[in-house]
Structure formats: structure tokens, C-alpha cells
PDB file of C-alpha atoms and ligand atoms in Angstrom:
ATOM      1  CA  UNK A   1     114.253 199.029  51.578  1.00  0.00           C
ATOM      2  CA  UNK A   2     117.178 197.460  50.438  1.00  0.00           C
ATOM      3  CA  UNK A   3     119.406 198.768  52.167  1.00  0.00           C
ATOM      4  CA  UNK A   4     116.946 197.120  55.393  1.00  0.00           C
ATOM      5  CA  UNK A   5     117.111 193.845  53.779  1.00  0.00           C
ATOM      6  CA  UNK A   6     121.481 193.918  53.229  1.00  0.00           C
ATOM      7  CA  UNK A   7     121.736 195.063  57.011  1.00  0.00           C
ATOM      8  CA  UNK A   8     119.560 192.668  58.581  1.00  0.00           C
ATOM      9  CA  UNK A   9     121.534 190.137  56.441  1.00  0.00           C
ATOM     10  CA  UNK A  10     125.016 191.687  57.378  1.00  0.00           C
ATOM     11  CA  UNK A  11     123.807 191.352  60.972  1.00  0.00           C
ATOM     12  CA  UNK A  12     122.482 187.882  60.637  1.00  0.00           C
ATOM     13  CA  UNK A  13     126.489 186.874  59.307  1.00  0.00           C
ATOM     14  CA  UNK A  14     127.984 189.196  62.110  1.00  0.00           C
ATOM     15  CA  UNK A  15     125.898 187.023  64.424  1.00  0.00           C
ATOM     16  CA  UNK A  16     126.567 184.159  62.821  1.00  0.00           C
ATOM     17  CA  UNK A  17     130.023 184.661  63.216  1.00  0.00           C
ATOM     18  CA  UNK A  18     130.100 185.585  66.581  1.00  0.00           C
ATOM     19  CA  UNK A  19     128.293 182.020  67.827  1.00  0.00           C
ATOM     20  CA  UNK A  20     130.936 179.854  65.640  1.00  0.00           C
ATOM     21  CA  UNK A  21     133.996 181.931  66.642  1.00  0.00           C
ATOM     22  CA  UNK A  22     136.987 180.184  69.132  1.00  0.00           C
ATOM     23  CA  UNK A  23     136.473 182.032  72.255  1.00  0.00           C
ATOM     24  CA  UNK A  24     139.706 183.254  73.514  1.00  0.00           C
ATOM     25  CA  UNK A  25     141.843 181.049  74.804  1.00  0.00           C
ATOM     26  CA  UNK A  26     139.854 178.543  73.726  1.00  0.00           C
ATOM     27  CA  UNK A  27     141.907 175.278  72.221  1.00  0.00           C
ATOM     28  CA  UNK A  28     140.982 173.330  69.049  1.00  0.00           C
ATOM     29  CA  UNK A  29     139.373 170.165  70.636  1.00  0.00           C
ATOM     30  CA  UNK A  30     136.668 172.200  72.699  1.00  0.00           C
ATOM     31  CA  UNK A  31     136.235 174.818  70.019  1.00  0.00           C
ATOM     32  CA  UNK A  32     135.655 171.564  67.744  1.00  0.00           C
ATOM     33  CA  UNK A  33     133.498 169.765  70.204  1.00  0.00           C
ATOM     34  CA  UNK A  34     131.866 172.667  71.212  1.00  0.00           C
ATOM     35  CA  UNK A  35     130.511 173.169  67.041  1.00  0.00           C
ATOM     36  CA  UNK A  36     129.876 169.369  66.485  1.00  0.00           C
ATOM     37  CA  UNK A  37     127.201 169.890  69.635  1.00  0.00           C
ATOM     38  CA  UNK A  38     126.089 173.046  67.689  1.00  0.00           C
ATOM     39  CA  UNK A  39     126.541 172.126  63.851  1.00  0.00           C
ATOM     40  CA  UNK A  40     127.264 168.868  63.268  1.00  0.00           C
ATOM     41  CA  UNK A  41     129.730 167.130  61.279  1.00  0.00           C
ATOM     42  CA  UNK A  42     129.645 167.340  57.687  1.00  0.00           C
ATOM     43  CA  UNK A  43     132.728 164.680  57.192  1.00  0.00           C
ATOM     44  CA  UNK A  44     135.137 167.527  56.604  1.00  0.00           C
ATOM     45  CA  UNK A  45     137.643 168.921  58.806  1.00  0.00           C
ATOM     46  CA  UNK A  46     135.457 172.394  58.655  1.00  0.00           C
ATOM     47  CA  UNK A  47     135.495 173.848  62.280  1.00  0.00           C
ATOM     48  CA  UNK A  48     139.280 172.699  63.167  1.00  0.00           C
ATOM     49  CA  UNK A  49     139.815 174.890  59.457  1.00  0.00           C
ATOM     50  CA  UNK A  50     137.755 177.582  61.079  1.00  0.00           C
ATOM     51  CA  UNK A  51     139.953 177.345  63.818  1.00  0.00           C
ATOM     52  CA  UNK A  52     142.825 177.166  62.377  1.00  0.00           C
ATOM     53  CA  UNK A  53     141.989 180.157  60.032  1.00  0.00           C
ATOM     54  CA  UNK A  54     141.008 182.572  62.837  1.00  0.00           C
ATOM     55  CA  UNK A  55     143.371 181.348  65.650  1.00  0.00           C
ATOM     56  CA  UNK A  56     146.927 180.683  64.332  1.00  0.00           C
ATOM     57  CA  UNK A  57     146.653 180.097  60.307  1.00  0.00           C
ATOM     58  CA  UNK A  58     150.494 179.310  60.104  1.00  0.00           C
ATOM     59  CA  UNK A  59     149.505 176.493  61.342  1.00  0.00           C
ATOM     60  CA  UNK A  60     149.138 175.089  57.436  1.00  0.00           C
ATOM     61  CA  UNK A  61     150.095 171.466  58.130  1.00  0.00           C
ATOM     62  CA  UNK A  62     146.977 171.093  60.678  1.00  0.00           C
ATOM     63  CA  UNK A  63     145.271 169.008  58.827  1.00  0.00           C
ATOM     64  CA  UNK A  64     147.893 166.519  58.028  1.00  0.00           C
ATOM     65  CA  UNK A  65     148.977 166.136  61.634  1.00  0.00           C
ATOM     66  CA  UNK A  66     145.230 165.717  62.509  1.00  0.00           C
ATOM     67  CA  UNK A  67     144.867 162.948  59.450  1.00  0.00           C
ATOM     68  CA  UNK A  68     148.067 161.449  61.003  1.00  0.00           C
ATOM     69  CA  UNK A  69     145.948 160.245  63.748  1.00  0.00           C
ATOM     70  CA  UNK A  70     143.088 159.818  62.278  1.00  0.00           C
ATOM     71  CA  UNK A  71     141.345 162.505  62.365  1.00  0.00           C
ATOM     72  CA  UNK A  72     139.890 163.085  58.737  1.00  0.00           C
ATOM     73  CA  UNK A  73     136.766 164.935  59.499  1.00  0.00           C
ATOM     74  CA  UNK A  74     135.634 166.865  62.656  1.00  0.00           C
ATOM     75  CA  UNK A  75     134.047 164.500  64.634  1.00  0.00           C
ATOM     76  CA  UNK A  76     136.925 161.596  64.128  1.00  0.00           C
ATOM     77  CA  UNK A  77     138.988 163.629  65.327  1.00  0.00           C
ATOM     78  CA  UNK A  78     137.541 162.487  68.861  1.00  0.00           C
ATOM     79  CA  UNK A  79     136.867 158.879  67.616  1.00  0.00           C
ATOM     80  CA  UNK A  80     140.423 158.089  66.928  1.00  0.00           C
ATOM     81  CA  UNK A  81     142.345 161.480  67.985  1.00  0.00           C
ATOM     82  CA  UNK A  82     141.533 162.509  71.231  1.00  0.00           C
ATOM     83  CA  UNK A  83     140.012 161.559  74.410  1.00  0.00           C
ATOM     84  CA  UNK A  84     138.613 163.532  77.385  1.00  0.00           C
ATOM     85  CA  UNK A  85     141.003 163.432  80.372  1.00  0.00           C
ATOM     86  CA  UNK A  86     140.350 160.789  83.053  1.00  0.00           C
ATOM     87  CA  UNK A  87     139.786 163.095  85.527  1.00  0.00           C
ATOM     88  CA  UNK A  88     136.560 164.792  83.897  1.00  0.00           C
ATOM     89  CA  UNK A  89     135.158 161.396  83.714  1.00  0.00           C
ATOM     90  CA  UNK A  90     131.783 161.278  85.157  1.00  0.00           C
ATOM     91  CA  UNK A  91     132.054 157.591  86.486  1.00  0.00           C
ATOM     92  CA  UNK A  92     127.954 156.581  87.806  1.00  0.00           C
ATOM     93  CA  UNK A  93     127.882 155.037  91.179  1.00  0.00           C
ATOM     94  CA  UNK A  94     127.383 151.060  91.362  1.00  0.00           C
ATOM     95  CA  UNK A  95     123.916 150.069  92.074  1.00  0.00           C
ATOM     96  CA  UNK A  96     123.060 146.853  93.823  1.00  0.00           C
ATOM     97  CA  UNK A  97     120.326 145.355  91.210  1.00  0.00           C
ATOM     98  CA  UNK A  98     119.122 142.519  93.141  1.00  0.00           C
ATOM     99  CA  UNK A  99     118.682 140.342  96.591  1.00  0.00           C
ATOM    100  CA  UNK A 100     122.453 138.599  96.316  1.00  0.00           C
ATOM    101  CA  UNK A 101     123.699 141.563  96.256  1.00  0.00           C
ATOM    102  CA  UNK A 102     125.157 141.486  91.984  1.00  0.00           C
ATOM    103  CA  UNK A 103     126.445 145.080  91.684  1.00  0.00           C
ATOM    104  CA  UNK A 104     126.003 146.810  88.059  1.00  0.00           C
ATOM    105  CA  UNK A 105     127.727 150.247  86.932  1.00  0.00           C
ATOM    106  CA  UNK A 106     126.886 152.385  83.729  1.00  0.00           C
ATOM    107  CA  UNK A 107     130.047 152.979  81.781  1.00  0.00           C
ATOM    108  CA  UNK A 108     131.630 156.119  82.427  1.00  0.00           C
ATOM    109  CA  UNK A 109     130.985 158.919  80.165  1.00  0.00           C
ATOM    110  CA  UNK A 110     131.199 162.485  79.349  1.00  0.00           C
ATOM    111  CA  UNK A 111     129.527 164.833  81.489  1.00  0.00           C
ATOM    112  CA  UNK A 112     127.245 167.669  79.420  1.00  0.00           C
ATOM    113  CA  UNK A 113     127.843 170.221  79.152  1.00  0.00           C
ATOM    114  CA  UNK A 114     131.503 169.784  78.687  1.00  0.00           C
ATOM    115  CA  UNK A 115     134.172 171.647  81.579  1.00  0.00           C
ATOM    116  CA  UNK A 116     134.788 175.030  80.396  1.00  0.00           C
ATOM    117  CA  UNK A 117     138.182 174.764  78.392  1.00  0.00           C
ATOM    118  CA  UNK A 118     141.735 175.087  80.275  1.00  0.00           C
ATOM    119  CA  UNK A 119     143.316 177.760  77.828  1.00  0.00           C
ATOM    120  CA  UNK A 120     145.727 177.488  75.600  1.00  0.00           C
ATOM    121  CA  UNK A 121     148.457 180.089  74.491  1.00  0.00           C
ATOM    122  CA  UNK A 122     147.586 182.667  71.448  1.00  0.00           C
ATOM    123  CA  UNK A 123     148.701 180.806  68.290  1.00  0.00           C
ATOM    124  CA  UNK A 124     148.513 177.715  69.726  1.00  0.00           C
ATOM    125  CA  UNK A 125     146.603 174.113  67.314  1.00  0.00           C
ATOM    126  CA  UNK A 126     147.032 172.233  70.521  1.00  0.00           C
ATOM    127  CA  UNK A 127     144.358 170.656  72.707  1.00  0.00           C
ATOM    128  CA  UNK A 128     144.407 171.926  75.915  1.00  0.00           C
ATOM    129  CA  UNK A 129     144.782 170.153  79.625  1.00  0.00           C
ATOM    130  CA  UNK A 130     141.231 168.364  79.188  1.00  0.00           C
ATOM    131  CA  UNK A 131     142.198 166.033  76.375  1.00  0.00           C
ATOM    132  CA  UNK A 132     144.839 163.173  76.030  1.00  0.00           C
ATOM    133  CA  UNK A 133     145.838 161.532  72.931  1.00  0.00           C
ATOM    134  CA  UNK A 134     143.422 158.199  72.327  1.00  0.00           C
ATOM    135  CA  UNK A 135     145.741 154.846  73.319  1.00  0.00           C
ATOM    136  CA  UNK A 136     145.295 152.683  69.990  1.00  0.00           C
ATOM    137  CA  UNK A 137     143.098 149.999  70.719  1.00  0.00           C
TER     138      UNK A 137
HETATM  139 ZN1   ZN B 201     132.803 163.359  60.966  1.00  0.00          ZN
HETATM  140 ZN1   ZN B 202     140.313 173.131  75.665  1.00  0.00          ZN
END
């Protein structure tokens, strides 16, 4: 019987793992994104660690470089780090609201679900071709 119970529980982890693993080729900032969507932020740097552990753990200055611009916990790291490319940018069409013709447009945003990530190199802690550093504002 208890040997039932520790299985089910190894599988449970082994499952658990498999959902919050980097898939290959995946890069930090959609790994990252892709767990904040999933888990949440608990105001560490926790999944760019996870990362960083599994992916390319020489990487042991990752999160000084992310603090370095700004990025203290998971989800700052898109509130002052990075930004999603122009390009994947869904920008809403402008809608004529009334009879003089004033035109309004919704800002553009995100789309959801995120483009599948561009790929990075093995043992690379560098976004991939979907992000750009944030301009300080
Ligand atoms: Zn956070
Ligand atoms: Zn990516």
C-alpha cells in the first residue's frame, strides 16, 4: 500500500516536473512568461532560477544581470526588463465611434496565447528574437 501511495506521489513530481520544465530551445523570457500564465509570481526570481538551473547553470550571475535592469522577481522582469517585439504586436483596428466621424483605437497589446518561442542556442540565459530590451521611460 505504501509503496501505491510513494509512486503515485513520485509520478505526481515527475509530472509536475515535466509541465514546469524549459522546452527545448526554449529562451528564458517565454519559459518565464509562459510559468507566470501558469504559476504566478511569488516576488522571487523562481522560474528564471528554474531556468537557469536546468538550462545553462554556469550562468551564476543571472540574477544580478536580471536585477541590473530591474528585474527583481519574475514578473518585473517584463515590467522593467523586457518587452515583446513590435512586430508581435496585436494593434486593434480604429473604429469610427460616432456621426463626425471621431476615430478611437484600443491600445495595442499582447496577443494570447503568446507566438511559440524563436529558439535560442543550448546554454544560452538570453531572450530570444520575440523580446527587446524595455526603452526607460
Ligand atoms: Zn513579481
Ligand atoms: Zn523565446
Amino acid at each position: 500500500m505504501n509503496d501505491l501511495i510513494e509512486n503515485l506521489e513520485q509520478e505526481l513530481r515527475d509530472y509536475q516536473d515535466a509541465v514546469t520544465d524549459p522546452k527545448p530551445r526554449e529562451c528564458l523570457c517565454c519559459y518565464v512568461n509562459r510559468m507566470l500564465e501558469l504559476g504566478g509570481c511569488d516576488n522571487t526570481l523562481r522560474w528564471a532560477k528554474r531556468y537557469r538551473n536546468l538550462r545553462v547553470p554556469t550562468a551564476v550571475a543571472l540574477e544580478r544581470r536580471l536585477g541590473d535592469i530591474g528585474g527583481f522577481c519574475d514578473c518585473e522582469l517584463f515590467l522593467n526588463g523586457y518587452d515583446l517585439h513590435e512586430r508581435l504586436y496585436i494593434v486593434p483596428p480604429e473604429v469610427v465611434v460616432d456621426e463626425y466621424g471621431s476615430i478611437e483605437q484600443e491600445d495595442p497589446h499582447w496577443p494570447e496565447p503568446l507566438p511559440e518561442c524563436s529558439g535560442v542556442r543550448a546554454g544560452s540565459a538570453r531572450p530570444c528574437d520575440n523580446w527587446v530590451r524595455l526603452r526607460r521611460r
